[in-house]
């Protein structure tokens, strides 16, 4: 059973930056596409970003392109989400997820098997 634990969320002001971390258990982290999603109150879970197994290919949701950067360190079993120039509309619970597929173009919830508990990001204006 894979466990994913996110950290790094918090209350920030618009324009500031945050880095979210997600640490995975188990020895096969480097064999899986990893992704980040977010869910704001009253909204469906939204795809944010995904990264290939080796970290050489990434995908982003349209609403976050240019401000969010996903990366990974397979030696540390960790995937990161750097968020710059935060906006109030970025307020949400952010989840990391692990996919069983090998294609980085994984932007649907059903394509991911394991999920973290989420970390809250709140952006004040």
PDB file of C-alpha atoms in Angstrom:
ATOM      1  CA  UNK A   1       0.000   0.000   0.000  1.00  0.00           C
ATOM      2  CA  UNK A   2       1.406   3.348  -1.059  1.00  0.00           C
ATOM      3  CA  UNK A   3       1.097   6.304   1.284  1.00  0.00           C
ATOM      4  CA  UNK A   4       1.418   9.879   0.098  1.00  0.00           C
ATOM      5  CA  UNK A   5       1.883  12.716   2.557  1.00  0.00           C
ATOM      6  CA  UNK A   6       1.636  16.340   1.456  1.00  0.00           C
ATOM      7  CA  UNK A   7       3.015  19.334   3.317  1.00  0.00           C
ATOM      8  CA  UNK A   8       3.779  22.987   2.733  1.00  0.00           C
ATOM      9  CA  UNK A   9       0.325  24.502   2.577  1.00  0.00           C
ATOM     10  CA  UNK A  10      -0.721  27.512   4.585  1.00  0.00           C
ATOM     11  CA  UNK A  11      -2.204  30.993   4.623  1.00  0.00           C
ATOM     12  CA  UNK A  12      -0.409  33.423   2.319  1.00  0.00           C
ATOM     13  CA  UNK A  13      -1.043  36.766   0.690  1.00  0.00           C
ATOM     14  CA  UNK A  14      -1.646  37.249  -2.996  1.00  0.00           C
ATOM     15  CA  UNK A  15       1.607  37.487  -4.925  1.00  0.00           C
ATOM     16  CA  UNK A  16       3.567  35.289  -2.555  1.00  0.00           C
ATOM     17  CA  UNK A  17       4.989  31.836  -3.306  1.00  0.00           C
ATOM     18  CA  UNK A  18       4.703  28.396  -1.773  1.00  0.00           C
ATOM     19  CA  UNK A  19       6.288  25.032  -2.337  1.00  0.00           C
ATOM     20  CA  UNK A  20       4.234  21.942  -1.684  1.00  0.00           C
ATOM     21  CA  UNK A  21       5.994  18.643  -0.990  1.00  0.00           C
ATOM     22  CA  UNK A  22       4.627  15.138  -1.296  1.00  0.00           C
ATOM     23  CA  UNK A  23       6.573  12.219   0.130  1.00  0.00           C
ATOM     24  CA  UNK A  24       5.673   8.705  -1.004  1.00  0.00           C
ATOM     25  CA  UNK A  25       6.276   5.429   0.761  1.00  0.00           C
ATOM     26  CA  UNK A  26       7.534   2.339  -1.003  1.00  0.00           C
ATOM     27  CA  UNK A  27      10.427   1.446  -3.299  1.00  0.00           C
ATOM     28  CA  UNK A  28       8.687   1.992  -6.648  1.00  0.00           C
ATOM     29  CA  UNK A  29       8.191   5.757  -6.584  1.00  0.00           C
ATOM     30  CA  UNK A  30      10.441   6.276  -9.595  1.00  0.00           C
ATOM     31  CA  UNK A  31       8.320   3.938 -11.706  1.00  0.00           C
ATOM     32  CA  UNK A  32       5.169   6.039 -11.562  1.00  0.00           C
ATOM     33  CA  UNK A  33       3.806   9.193 -13.073  1.00  0.00           C
ATOM     34  CA  UNK A  34       2.928  11.622 -10.284  1.00  0.00           C
ATOM     35  CA  UNK A  35       0.344  14.356 -10.321  1.00  0.00           C
ATOM     36  CA  UNK A  36      -1.108  17.247  -8.364  1.00  0.00           C
ATOM     37  CA  UNK A  37      -4.788  18.128  -8.210  1.00  0.00           C
ATOM     38  CA  UNK A  38      -6.710  20.720  -6.250  1.00  0.00           C
ATOM     39  CA  UNK A  39     -10.249  21.161  -5.025  1.00  0.00           C
ATOM     40  CA  UNK A  40     -11.838  24.419  -3.983  1.00  0.00           C
ATOM     41  CA  UNK A  41     -15.032  24.475  -1.889  1.00  0.00           C
ATOM     42  CA  UNK A  42     -18.053  23.640  -4.018  1.00  0.00           C
ATOM     43  CA  UNK A  43     -15.904  22.717  -7.020  1.00  0.00           C
ATOM     44  CA  UNK A  44     -14.837  19.482  -8.620  1.00  0.00           C
ATOM     45  CA  UNK A  45     -11.277  18.288  -8.194  1.00  0.00           C
ATOM     46  CA  UNK A  46      -9.145  19.985 -10.828  1.00  0.00           C
ATOM     47  CA  UNK A  47      -5.985  18.742 -12.530  1.00  0.00           C
ATOM     48  CA  UNK A  48      -2.973  20.928 -11.780  1.00  0.00           C
ATOM     49  CA  UNK A  49       0.143  19.167 -13.069  1.00  0.00           C
ATOM     50  CA  UNK A  50       1.770  15.829 -13.784  1.00  0.00           C
ATOM     51  CA  UNK A  51       5.332  14.662 -14.233  1.00  0.00           C
ATOM     52  CA  UNK A  52       6.900  11.682 -15.962  1.00  0.00           C
ATOM     53  CA  UNK A  53       8.746   8.951 -14.144  1.00  0.00           C
ATOM     54  CA  UNK A  54      12.166  10.462 -14.812  1.00  0.00           C
ATOM     55  CA  UNK A  55      10.998  14.035 -14.431  1.00  0.00           C
ATOM     56  CA  UNK A  56      11.796  15.004 -18.002  1.00  0.00           C
ATOM     57  CA  UNK A  57       8.242  15.606 -19.154  1.00  0.00           C
ATOM     58  CA  UNK A  58       5.512  17.652 -17.495  1.00  0.00           C
ATOM     59  CA  UNK A  59       1.921  18.730 -18.129  1.00  0.00           C
ATOM     60  CA  UNK A  60      -0.077  21.569 -16.602  1.00  0.00           C
ATOM     61  CA  UNK A  61      -3.680  22.589 -16.299  1.00  0.00           C
ATOM     62  CA  UNK A  62      -4.572  25.648 -18.333  1.00  0.00           C
ATOM     63  CA  UNK A  63      -5.342  27.765 -15.290  1.00  0.00           C
ATOM     64  CA  UNK A  64      -1.901  27.314 -13.735  1.00  0.00           C
ATOM     65  CA  UNK A  65       0.465  27.429 -16.694  1.00  0.00           C
ATOM     66  CA  UNK A  66       3.305  29.841 -16.182  1.00  0.00           C
ATOM     67  CA  UNK A  67       2.975  30.066 -12.384  1.00  0.00           C
ATOM     68  CA  UNK A  68       3.190  26.444 -11.215  1.00  0.00           C
ATOM     69  CA  UNK A  69       6.156  24.116 -11.595  1.00  0.00           C
ATOM     70  CA  UNK A  70       6.119  20.405 -10.827  1.00  0.00           C
ATOM     71  CA  UNK A  71       9.358  18.532 -10.153  1.00  0.00           C
ATOM     72  CA  UNK A  72      10.489  15.356  -8.462  1.00  0.00           C
ATOM     73  CA  UNK A  73      13.443  13.820  -6.651  1.00  0.00           C
ATOM     74  CA  UNK A  74      13.289  10.064  -7.023  1.00  0.00           C
ATOM     75  CA  UNK A  75      16.135   9.580  -4.544  1.00  0.00           C
ATOM     76  CA  UNK A  76      13.942  11.239  -1.897  1.00  0.00           C
ATOM     77  CA  UNK A  77      10.624   9.722  -3.058  1.00  0.00           C
ATOM     78  CA  UNK A  78       9.317  13.265  -3.277  1.00  0.00           C
ATOM     79  CA  UNK A  79       7.330  15.306  -5.786  1.00  0.00           C
ATOM     80  CA  UNK A  80       7.156  19.078  -5.486  1.00  0.00           C
ATOM     81  CA  UNK A  81       4.790  21.794  -6.629  1.00  0.00           C
ATOM     82  CA  UNK A  82       6.256  25.287  -6.722  1.00  0.00           C
ATOM     83  CA  UNK A  83       3.532  27.929  -6.839  1.00  0.00           C
ATOM     84  CA  UNK A  84       4.474  31.502  -7.667  1.00  0.00           C
ATOM     85  CA  UNK A  85       2.426  34.687  -7.729  1.00  0.00           C
ATOM     86  CA  UNK A  86      -0.404  33.132  -5.773  1.00  0.00           C
ATOM     87  CA  UNK A  87      -3.908  34.393  -6.440  1.00  0.00           C
ATOM     88  CA  UNK A  88      -7.052  34.155  -4.281  1.00  0.00           C
ATOM     89  CA  UNK A  89      -8.523  31.749  -6.845  1.00  0.00           C
ATOM     90  CA  UNK A  90      -5.695  29.325  -6.050  1.00  0.00           C
ATOM     91  CA  UNK A  91      -7.292  28.737  -2.656  1.00  0.00           C
ATOM     92  CA  UNK A  92      -8.000  25.016  -2.436  1.00  0.00           C
ATOM     93  CA  UNK A  93      -6.947  21.729  -0.913  1.00  0.00           C
ATOM     94  CA  UNK A  94      -4.025  20.411  -2.942  1.00  0.00           C
ATOM     95  CA  UNK A  95      -3.598  16.666  -3.397  1.00  0.00           C
ATOM     96  CA  UNK A  96      -0.753  14.636  -4.807  1.00  0.00           C
ATOM     97  CA  UNK A  97      -1.468  11.360  -6.523  1.00  0.00           C
ATOM     98  CA  UNK A  98       0.343   8.392  -8.014  1.00  0.00           C
ATOM     99  CA  UNK A  99      -0.637   6.852 -11.331  1.00  0.00           C
ATOM    100  CA  UNK A 100      -0.163   3.271 -12.459  1.00  0.00           C
ATOM    101  CA  UNK A 101       0.251   4.501 -16.029  1.00  0.00           C
ATOM    102  CA  UNK A 102       3.492   5.472 -17.710  1.00  0.00           C
ATOM    103  CA  UNK A 103       2.219   8.336 -19.868  1.00  0.00           C
ATOM    104  CA  UNK A 104       2.760  11.785 -18.398  1.00  0.00           C
ATOM    105  CA  UNK A 105      -0.481  13.076 -19.973  1.00  0.00           C
ATOM    106  CA  UNK A 106      -2.523  11.895 -17.007  1.00  0.00           C
ATOM    107  CA  UNK A 107      -5.047  14.613 -16.187  1.00  0.00           C
ATOM    108  CA  UNK A 108      -8.065  12.636 -15.019  1.00  0.00           C
ATOM    109  CA  UNK A 109      -8.725  11.490 -11.464  1.00  0.00           C
ATOM    110  CA  UNK A 110      -9.474   7.905 -12.488  1.00  0.00           C
ATOM    111  CA  UNK A 111      -5.972   7.581 -13.920  1.00  0.00           C
ATOM    112  CA  UNK A 112      -4.493   7.839 -10.436  1.00  0.00           C
ATOM    113  CA  UNK A 113      -4.579   5.026  -7.902  1.00  0.00           C
ATOM    114  CA  UNK A 114      -3.217   6.534  -4.709  1.00  0.00           C
ATOM    115  CA  UNK A 115      -3.943   9.904  -3.130  1.00  0.00           C
ATOM    116  CA  UNK A 116      -2.610  11.902  -0.253  1.00  0.00           C
ATOM    117  CA  UNK A 117      -4.773  13.492   2.418  1.00  0.00           C
ATOM    118  CA  UNK A 118      -4.333  16.957   0.982  1.00  0.00           C
ATOM    119  CA  UNK A 119      -2.829  20.210   2.187  1.00  0.00           C
ATOM    120  CA  UNK A 120      -4.796  23.461   2.424  1.00  0.00           C
ATOM    121  CA  UNK A 121      -3.613  26.538   0.580  1.00  0.00           C
ATOM    122  CA  UNK A 122      -5.438  29.762   1.383  1.00  0.00           C
ATOM    123  CA  UNK A 123      -4.598  32.969  -0.438  1.00  0.00           C
ATOM    124  CA  UNK A 124      -5.801  36.284   0.930  1.00  0.00           C
ATOM    125  CA  UNK A 125      -6.225  39.315  -1.284  1.00  0.00           C
TER     126      UNK A 125
END
